[in-house]
GROMACS .gro file of C-alpha atoms in nm:
model
  378
    1MET     CA    1  -5.502  -1.543   3.149
    2LEU     CA    2  -5.518  -1.917   3.087
    3THR     CA    3  -5.652  -2.140   3.373
    4PRO     CA    4  -5.680  -2.502   3.405
    5GLY     CA    5  -6.055  -2.463   3.325
    6HIS     CA    6  -5.960  -2.323   2.977
    7ILE     CA    7  -5.788  -2.637   2.891
    8GLU     CA    8  -6.004  -2.938   2.780
    9ALA     CA    9  -5.885  -3.298   2.795
   10ASN     CA   10  -5.958  -3.548   2.515
   11SER     CA   11  -6.242  -3.762   2.691
   12MET     CA   12  -6.112  -4.065   2.478
   13ALA     CA   13  -5.754  -4.053   2.610
   14HIS     CA   14  -5.605  -4.238   2.901
   15LEU     CA   15  -5.265  -4.352   2.999
   16GLN     CA   16  -5.123  -4.709   2.962
   17CYS     CA   17  -4.763  -4.835   3.084
   18ALA     CA   18  -4.539  -4.966   2.813
   19VAL     CA   19  -4.396  -5.234   3.033
   20CYS     CA   20  -4.667  -5.403   3.230
   21GLY     CA   21  -4.984  -5.254   3.056
   22LYS     CA   22  -5.145  -5.106   3.366
   23GLU     CA   23  -5.385  -4.825   3.282
   24TYR     CA   24  -5.431  -4.481   3.439
   25PRO     CA   25  -5.673  -4.190   3.383
   26LEU     CA   26  -5.525  -3.899   3.193
   27GLU     CA   27  -5.336  -3.708   3.451
   28LEU     CA   28  -5.002  -3.543   3.515
   29ARG     CA   29  -4.832  -3.873   3.585
   30TYR     CA   30  -4.535  -3.981   3.366
   31ARG     CA   31  -4.418  -4.330   3.527
   32CYS     CA   32  -4.593  -4.646   3.619
   33GLN     CA   33  -4.631  -4.710   3.994
   34SER     CA   34  -4.698  -5.091   3.946
   35CYS     CA   35  -4.349  -5.194   3.771
   36ASP     CA   36  -4.010  -5.051   3.767
   37GLY     CA   37  -4.118  -4.698   3.654
   38GLY     CA   38  -4.236  -4.796   3.297
   39VAL     CA   39  -4.308  -4.490   3.066
   40LEU     CA   40  -4.679  -4.411   3.050
   41ASN     CA   41  -4.814  -4.374   2.682
   42VAL     CA   42  -5.143  -4.189   2.582
   43VAL     CA   43  -5.391  -4.444   2.420
   44TYR     CA   44  -5.726  -4.355   2.278
   45ARG     CA   45  -6.060  -4.521   2.246
   46GLY     CA   46  -6.284  -4.520   1.954
   47ASN     CA   47  -6.173  -4.376   1.588
   48GLN     CA   48  -5.980  -4.057   1.527
   49LYS     CA   49  -6.019  -3.840   1.229
   50VAL     CA   50  -5.771  -3.611   1.062
   51GLU     CA   51  -5.960  -3.288   0.999
   52SER     CA   52  -5.927  -3.062   0.718
   53GLY     CA   53  -5.719  -2.755   0.706
   54SER     CA   54  -5.380  -2.724   0.845
   55GLY     CA   55  -5.169  -2.704   1.171
   56LEU     CA   56  -5.235  -2.868   1.505
   57GLN     CA   57  -5.601  -2.835   1.506
   58ARG     CA   58  -5.593  -3.111   1.232
   59PHE     CA   59  -5.513  -3.353   1.483
   60LYS     CA   60  -5.742  -3.267   1.787
   61ASP     CA   61  -5.857  -3.633   1.805
   62PHE     CA   62  -5.506  -3.773   1.820
   63VAL     CA   63  -5.363  -3.554   2.106
   64PRO     CA   64  -5.466  -3.557   2.491
   65ILE     CA   65  -5.577  -3.198   2.520
   66LYS     CA   66  -5.772  -2.996   2.246
   67PRO     CA   67  -5.551  -2.756   2.087
   68LEU     CA   68  -5.577  -2.395   2.192
   69PRO     CA   69  -5.547  -2.090   1.957
   70GLU     CA   70  -5.307  -1.959   2.195
   71PHE     CA   71  -5.070  -2.237   2.129
   72SER     CA   72  -5.094  -2.243   1.737
   73CYS     CA   73  -4.843  -2.456   1.566
   74PRO     CA   74  -4.861  -2.385   1.174
   75GLU     CA   75  -4.802  -2.649   0.926
   76THR     CA   76  -4.427  -2.666   0.819
   77PRO     CA   77  -4.313  -2.736   0.458
   78LEU     CA   78  -4.239  -3.056   0.292
   79ILE     CA   79  -3.987  -3.029   0.023
   80ARG     CA   80  -3.880  -3.310  -0.213
   81PHE     CA   81  -3.514  -3.342  -0.219
   82ASP     CA   82  -3.382  -3.348  -0.578
   83ASN     CA   83  -3.003  -3.392  -0.629
   84ALA     CA   84  -2.896  -3.698  -0.821
   85GLN     CA   85  -2.542  -3.591  -0.792
   86TYR     CA   86  -2.552  -3.629  -0.433
   87VAL     CA   87  -2.783  -3.929  -0.412
   88ASP     CA   88  -2.999  -4.062  -0.710
   89HIS     CA   89  -3.339  -4.133  -0.555
   90ASP     CA   90  -3.689  -3.978  -0.649
   91GLY     CA   91  -3.860  -4.038  -0.301
   92ILE     CA   92  -3.670  -3.827  -0.041
   93TYR     CA   93  -3.896  -3.567   0.114
   94CYS     CA   94  -3.776  -3.326   0.379
   95LYS     CA   95  -3.991  -3.208   0.666
   96VAL     CA   96  -3.851  -2.861   0.717
   97GLU     CA   97  -3.926  -2.806   1.108
   98GLY     CA   98  -3.689  -2.494   1.136
   99ALA     CA   99  -3.982  -2.282   0.992
  100LEU     CA  100  -4.129  -2.301   1.340
  101ALA     CA  101  -4.145  -2.010   1.579
  102THR     CA  102  -3.834  -2.133   1.788
  103GLY     CA  103  -3.650  -2.262   1.471
  104ASN     CA  104  -3.695  -2.639   1.544
  105THR     CA  105  -3.940  -2.917   1.594
  106LYS     CA  106  -3.943  -2.865   1.985
  107TYR     CA  107  -4.190  -2.595   1.937
  108ARG     CA  108  -4.447  -2.870   1.873
  109GLN     CA  109  -4.365  -3.018   2.203
  110SER     CA  110  -4.418  -2.689   2.382
  111CYS     CA  111  -4.751  -2.620   2.205
  112MET     CA  112  -4.875  -2.945   2.383
  113ALA     CA  113  -4.659  -2.963   2.691
  114THR     CA  114  -4.707  -2.593   2.803
  115PRO     CA  115  -5.089  -2.616   2.830
  116GLY     CA  116  -5.056  -2.965   2.950
  117LEU     CA  117  -4.862  -2.863   3.250
  118LEU     CA  118  -5.101  -2.575   3.318
  119TRP     CA  119  -5.378  -2.826   3.286
  120GLY     CA  120  -5.209  -3.019   3.548
  121GLY     CA  121  -5.209  -2.724   3.788
  122VAL     CA  122  -4.824  -2.657   3.724
  123LYS     CA  123  -4.708  -2.294   3.683
  124GLU     CA  124  -4.347  -2.327   3.793
  125PHE     CA  125  -4.116  -2.607   3.680
  126VAL     CA  126  -3.757  -2.723   3.611
  127VAL     CA  127  -3.621  -2.835   3.275
  128SER     CA  128  -3.295  -2.958   3.124
  129SER     CA  129  -3.184  -2.977   2.766
  130THR     CA  130  -2.924  -2.907   2.512
  131GLY     CA  131  -3.103  -2.594   2.405
  132ASN     CA  132  -3.400  -2.659   2.184
  133SER     CA  133  -3.660  -2.804   2.431
  134SER     CA  134  -3.562  -2.543   2.693
  135SER     CA  135  -3.579  -2.263   2.441
  136SER     CA  136  -3.940  -2.396   2.352
  137PHE     CA  137  -4.049  -2.347   2.709
  138MET     CA  138  -3.861  -2.009   2.749
  139TYR     CA  139  -4.060  -1.894   2.434
  140TRP     CA  140  -4.391  -1.968   2.608
  141ALA     CA  141  -4.250  -1.819   2.931
  142LYS     CA  142  -4.193  -1.489   2.746
  143GLU     CA  143  -4.527  -1.506   2.555
  144LEU     CA  144  -4.734  -1.580   2.851
  145GLU     CA  145  -4.603  -1.303   3.048
  146GLY     CA  146  -4.550  -1.491   3.385
  147GLN     CA  147  -4.835  -1.745   3.372
  148ILE     CA  148  -4.554  -1.998   3.360
  149ARG     CA  149  -4.197  -1.983   3.517
  150VAL     CA  150  -3.932  -2.193   3.422
  151HIS     CA  151  -3.593  -2.285   3.550
  152VAL     CA  152  -3.364  -2.398   3.283
  153PHE     CA  153  -3.043  -2.612   3.338
  154VAL     CA  154  -2.797  -2.615   3.066
  155PRO     CA  155  -2.421  -2.724   3.033
  156SER     CA  156  -2.202  -2.405   2.964
  157THR     CA  157  -2.096  -2.600   2.639
  158HIS     CA  158  -2.462  -2.536   2.516
  159ARG     CA  159  -2.545  -2.214   2.672
  160HIS     CA  160  -2.522  -2.027   2.338
  161ARG     CA  161  -2.820  -2.241   2.213
  162LEU     CA  162  -3.076  -2.088   2.460
  163LYS     CA  163  -3.315  -1.831   2.297
  164PHE     CA  164  -3.609  -1.608   2.424
  165GLN     CA  165  -3.466  -1.492   2.765
  166SER     CA  166  -3.730  -1.316   2.979
  167PRO     CA  167  -3.782  -1.249   3.366
  168TYR     CA  168  -4.007  -1.559   3.385
  169ALA     CA  169  -3.694  -1.782   3.272
  170THR     CA  170  -3.400  -1.847   3.512
  171ILE     CA  171  -3.094  -2.013   3.375
  172HIS     CA  172  -2.869  -2.238   3.582
  173GLU     CA  173  -2.559  -2.282   3.387
  174THR     CA  174  -2.329  -2.599   3.470
  175ASP     CA  175  -1.970  -2.718   3.404
  176VAL     CA  176  -2.069  -3.065   3.360
  177ASP     CA  177  -2.210  -3.259   3.055
  178PHE     CA  178  -2.566  -3.279   2.946
  179VAL     CA  179  -2.654  -3.600   3.120
  180GLU     CA  180  -2.500  -3.481   3.454
  181THR     CA  181  -2.677  -3.154   3.416
  182GLY     CA  182  -3.006  -3.342   3.395
  183LYS     CA  183  -2.934  -3.496   3.729
  184LEU     CA  184  -2.853  -3.159   3.894
  185ALA     CA  185  -3.182  -3.029   3.734
  186LYS     CA  186  -3.382  -3.304   3.914
  187ASP     CA  187  -3.205  -3.256   4.250
  188TYR     CA  188  -3.290  -2.879   4.228
  189ALA     CA  189  -3.649  -2.941   4.163
  190GLN     CA  190  -3.666  -3.175   4.461
  191ASP     CA  191  -3.463  -2.957   4.694
  192HIS     CA  192  -3.690  -2.645   4.608
  193ASN     CA  193  -4.031  -2.841   4.584
  194LEU     CA  194  -4.055  -2.755   4.219
  195PHE     CA  195  -4.214  -2.975   3.929
  196TRP     CA  196  -3.958  -3.168   3.731
  197GLU     CA  197  -4.110  -3.153   3.384
  198GLY     CA  198  -4.004  -3.509   3.270
  199GLY     CA  199  -3.814  -3.465   2.964
  200PHE     CA  200  -3.856  -3.786   2.748
  201PHE     CA  201  -4.118  -3.927   3.004
  202ASN     CA  202  -4.345  -3.623   2.970
  203PHE     CA  203  -4.611  -3.764   2.731
  204PHE     CA  204  -4.732  -3.426   2.650
  205ARG     CA  205  -4.400  -3.359   2.489
  206ARG     CA  206  -4.403  -3.667   2.276
  207GLU     CA  207  -4.772  -3.625   2.177
  208GLY     CA  208  -4.682  -3.273   2.059
  209LEU     CA  209  -4.404  -3.391   1.854
  210LYS     CA  210  -4.568  -3.669   1.677
  211THR     CA  211  -4.785  -3.427   1.511
  212GLY     CA  212  -4.488  -3.338   1.292
  213TYR     CA  213  -4.470  -3.716   1.162
  214MET     CA  214  -4.854  -3.707   1.108
  215GLU     CA  215  -4.830  -3.396   0.915
  216GLY     CA  216  -4.577  -3.513   0.691
  217ALA     CA  217  -4.773  -3.834   0.613
  218THR     CA  218  -5.066  -3.615   0.532
  219GLN     CA  219  -4.847  -3.403   0.290
  220MET     CA  220  -4.731  -3.732   0.122
  221ASP     CA  221  -5.070  -3.879   0.071
  222PHE     CA  222  -5.014  -4.126   0.346
  223GLN     CA  223  -4.747  -4.278   0.116
  224VAL     CA  224  -4.447  -4.330   0.370
  225ASP     CA  225  -4.209  -4.641   0.381
  226VAL     CA  226  -3.899  -4.500   0.568
  227VAL     CA  227  -3.878  -4.246   0.847
  228PHE     CA  228  -3.562  -4.085   0.953
  229GLN     CA  229  -3.522  -3.889   1.291
  230PRO     CA  230  -3.215  -3.765   1.456
  231ILE     CA  231  -3.221  -3.910   1.804
  232SER     CA  232  -3.080  -3.837   2.156
  233SER     CA  233  -3.339  -3.958   2.415
  234GLY     CA  234  -3.551  -4.046   2.112
  235MET     CA  235  -3.841  -3.853   2.251
  236GLY     CA  236  -3.973  -3.718   1.908
  237PHE     CA  237  -3.890  -4.076   1.743
  238TYR     CA  238  -4.091  -4.245   2.018
  239GLY     CA  239  -4.395  -4.010   1.964
  240GLY     CA  240  -4.398  -4.039   1.594
  241TYR     CA  241  -4.403  -4.416   1.610
  242PHE     CA  242  -4.711  -4.380   1.812
  243GLY     CA  243  -4.847  -4.117   1.580
  244PHE     CA  244  -4.819  -4.357   1.276
  245LYS     CA  245  -4.979  -4.640   1.479
  246GLN     CA  246  -5.267  -4.429   1.535
  247LEU     CA  247  -5.281  -4.354   1.149
  248LEU     CA  248  -5.267  -4.728   1.098
  249ALA     CA  249  -5.560  -4.803   1.345
  250ASN     CA  250  -5.780  -4.546   1.179
  251GLY     CA  251  -5.707  -4.674   0.819
  252TYR     CA  252  -5.489  -4.373   0.694
  253ILE     CA  253  -5.197  -4.602   0.614
  254LYS     CA  254  -5.181  -4.964   0.515
  255LYS     CA  255  -4.840  -5.048   0.681
  256MET     CA  256  -4.608  -4.899   0.938
  257PRO     CA  257  -4.315  -4.748   0.778
  258ARG     CA  258  -3.942  -4.851   0.899
  259PHE     CA  259  -3.819  -4.625   1.149
  260VAL     CA  260  -3.450  -4.519   1.123
  261GLY     CA  261  -3.281  -4.354   1.432
  262VAL     CA  262  -2.990  -4.131   1.347
  263GLN     CA  263  -2.690  -4.036   1.547
  264GLN     CA  264  -2.342  -3.909   1.465
  265ASP     CA  265  -2.020  -4.116   1.472
  266THR     CA  266  -1.888  -3.917   1.766
  267CYS     CA  267  -2.174  -3.986   2.002
  268ALA     CA  268  -2.351  -4.292   1.906
  269PRO     CA  269  -2.454  -4.502   2.209
  270VAL     CA  270  -2.790  -4.634   2.079
  271TYR     CA  271  -2.606  -4.701   1.735
  272THR     CA  272  -2.341  -4.923   1.895
  273ALA     CA  273  -2.570  -5.077   2.143
  274PHE     CA  274  -2.834  -5.161   1.889
  275HIS     CA  275  -2.606  -5.313   1.634
  276ALA     CA  276  -2.446  -5.532   1.912
  277ASN     CA  277  -2.785  -5.655   1.975
  278ARG     CA  278  -2.790  -5.543   2.333
  279GLU     CA  279  -3.123  -5.498   2.525
  280GLN     CA  280  -2.960  -5.231   2.749
  281ILE     CA  281  -2.711  -4.981   2.721
  282ALA     CA  282  -2.364  -5.088   2.825
  283ASP     CA  283  -2.084  -4.908   2.979
  284GLU     CA  284  -1.881  -4.954   2.653
  285ASP     CA  285  -2.153  -4.767   2.460
  286ILE     CA  286  -2.159  -4.455   2.701
  287ILE     CA  287  -1.997  -4.144   2.559
  288ARG     CA  288  -1.864  -3.898   2.844
  289ASN     CA  289  -1.848  -3.537   2.759
  290PRO     CA  290  -1.918  -3.619   2.398
  291THR     CA  291  -1.851  -3.378   2.101
  292GLY     CA  292  -1.977  -3.334   1.747
  293LYS     CA  293  -2.144  -3.106   1.512
  294ALA     CA  294  -2.483  -3.203   1.576
  295GLU     CA  295  -2.501  -3.042   1.937
  296ALA     CA  296  -2.849  -3.086   1.984
  297ILE     CA  297  -2.809  -3.465   2.032
  298LEU     CA  298  -2.503  -3.497   2.230
  299ARG     CA  299  -2.659  -3.733   2.504
  300GLY     CA  300  -2.370  -3.985   2.564
  301ASN     CA  301  -2.581  -4.189   2.805
  302PRO     CA  302  -2.934  -4.286   2.694
  303THR     CA  303  -2.985  -4.578   2.943
  304ALA     CA  304  -3.336  -4.477   3.063
  305THR     CA  305  -3.484  -4.458   2.715
  306TYR     CA  306  -3.291  -4.704   2.509
  307SER     CA  307  -3.510  -4.999   2.559
  308TYR     CA  308  -3.813  -4.830   2.431
  309LEU     CA  309  -3.627  -4.705   2.124
  310ARG     CA  310  -3.497  -5.066   2.053
  311ASP     CA  311  -3.844  -5.215   2.080
  312LEU     CA  312  -4.001  -4.955   1.819
  313ILE     CA  313  -3.709  -5.004   1.582
  314LEU     CA  314  -3.746  -5.377   1.594
  315ASP     CA  315  -4.122  -5.357   1.574
  316THR     CA  316  -4.092  -5.155   1.253
  317GLN     CA  317  -3.794  -5.353   1.126
  318GLY     CA  318  -3.590  -5.026   1.120
  319THR     CA  319  -3.232  -4.962   1.191
  320VAL     CA  320  -2.992  -4.695   1.354
  321VAL     CA  321  -2.724  -4.508   1.131
  322ALA     CA  322  -2.438  -4.295   1.255
  323PRO     CA  323  -2.296  -4.081   0.968
  324THR     CA  324  -1.947  -3.954   1.007
  325GLN     CA  325  -1.860  -3.578   1.069
  326ALA     CA  326  -1.772  -3.559   0.712
  327GLU     CA  327  -2.087  -3.704   0.595
  328LEU     CA  328  -2.297  -3.478   0.810
  329LEU     CA  329  -2.115  -3.176   0.681
  330LYS     CA  330  -2.180  -3.279   0.313
  331SER     CA  331  -2.535  -3.322   0.378
  332TYR     CA  332  -2.544  -2.996   0.559
  333GLU     CA  333  -2.384  -2.826   0.258
  334VAL     CA  334  -2.625  -2.991  -0.011
  335LEU     CA  335  -2.917  -2.886   0.166
  336GLN     CA  336  -2.812  -2.528   0.200
  337GLN     CA  337  -2.739  -2.543  -0.185
  338ALA     CA  338  -3.113  -2.683  -0.220
  339GLY     CA  339  -3.242  -2.403  -0.004
  340ILE     CA  340  -3.353  -2.617   0.265
  341SER     CA  341  -3.271  -2.470   0.604
  342ALA     CA  342  -3.134  -2.724   0.818
  343CYS     CA  343  -2.901  -2.725   1.131
  344HIS     CA  344  -2.637  -2.979   1.161
  345THR     CA  345  -2.853  -3.215   1.358
  346GLY     CA  346  -3.137  -3.196   1.104
  347ALA     CA  347  -2.892  -3.252   0.818
  348LEU     CA  348  -2.805  -3.586   0.973
  349SER     CA  349  -3.123  -3.733   0.844
  350LEU     CA  350  -3.022  -3.680   0.476
  351ALA     CA  351  -2.674  -3.820   0.532
  352ALA     CA  352  -2.834  -4.138   0.677
  353CYS     CA  353  -3.079  -4.175   0.414
  354LYS     CA  354  -2.800  -4.153   0.140
  355LYS     CA  355  -2.609  -4.435   0.329
  356LEU     CA  356  -2.918  -4.673   0.330
  357ILE     CA  357  -2.996  -4.610  -0.020
  358LEU     CA  358  -2.627  -4.668  -0.142
  359ASP     CA  359  -2.636  -4.988   0.074
  360GLY     CA  360  -2.961  -5.109  -0.099
  361TRP     CA  361  -3.153  -5.096   0.232
  362ILE     CA  362  -3.395  -4.863   0.068
  363SER     CA  363  -3.531  -4.961  -0.265
  364PRO     CA  364  -3.568  -4.713  -0.559
  365GLU     CA  365  -3.960  -4.694  -0.543
  366GLU     CA  366  -3.970  -4.637  -0.148
  367LYS     CA  367  -4.067  -4.291  -0.030
  368CYS     CA  368  -3.873  -4.156   0.266
  369LEU     CA  369  -3.977  -3.893   0.528
  370LEU     CA  370  -3.683  -3.708   0.672
  371MET     CA  371  -3.744  -3.520   1.003
  372VAL     CA  372  -3.527  -3.218   0.947
  373THR     CA  373  -3.562  -3.116   1.290
  374GLY     CA  374  -3.415  -2.781   1.302
  375GLY     CA  375  -3.313  -2.481   1.099
  376ARG     CA  376  -2.973  -2.321   1.072
  377MET     CA  377  -2.897  -2.068   1.367
  378TYR     CA  378  -2.757  -1.745   1.256
   0.00000   0.00000   0.00000
């Protein structure tokens, strides 16, 4: 049985508020107490080294707790996309995260967040998601056979996306959209004296997700010019940004790649706010009860996280793209034809990449890392 004593924190890591800069020791704390609840990021002293081999262990210097064999995360394939009829560009590389145990990139977050919660003394907690994040915690609730217990809140529209049911995972189905479901989950946690695991603000999640970006960079010999990621709250996107900043600080890359956030036309609040040059989400950006083929990112109101996403996009001279449903379905089709397993959300990265290549925003010699965040669900 795992206990907090089995889990070793990275002695070179501590927390820092993204808003006011206040520093904290590494502890199970997600929001700053000295400003208006700014997000806390993990920062590292000294140098970090990418180890040889593969999997999460390669990045043990770059994460807040040392990877455990029990929470292994194998390397996922990087496949060069080659279909000149669809888009004529030689530098498109797909990071196929659907190869992971839960079928999507959120498995990475749970390989870091699950032991992170145990390290912090949490054995029962509440989570809300459109399916992938919750399923990743349900996976570990099943594997650990009661060492953790999880309460999963999910809208009825997304109930079919949950996997890995077990006696240690209680499902609370709601009849409201994802954003409102999250509010109900927080209220339930407070009313029942349970730990709210934090979503985007759980730094363990972001630190796990960033390893997919870093792994992709190693597979591309650290030659990455543009990164694409479908975004909802932008948790993996934000984590990946800090992963690349660490690679830059340690001399693995010479410059930061441009970060492109991807949404779909039917639910694109980050897209509309960013291109209107708004510093905050406005009411006109919010989509209530959103629909769209990319079910995993149907968050119509990203107010809590938008400012952080905007800052990183501007810092990397990136942008936000929102392909149409027709463009999404076409990219999904051509990825299947290429033998690349992608869910509709993951396929958005390719649709967005094509748009920017055709617009001339991406030059012929640039190399693009596409985070294909999940595989097809059968």
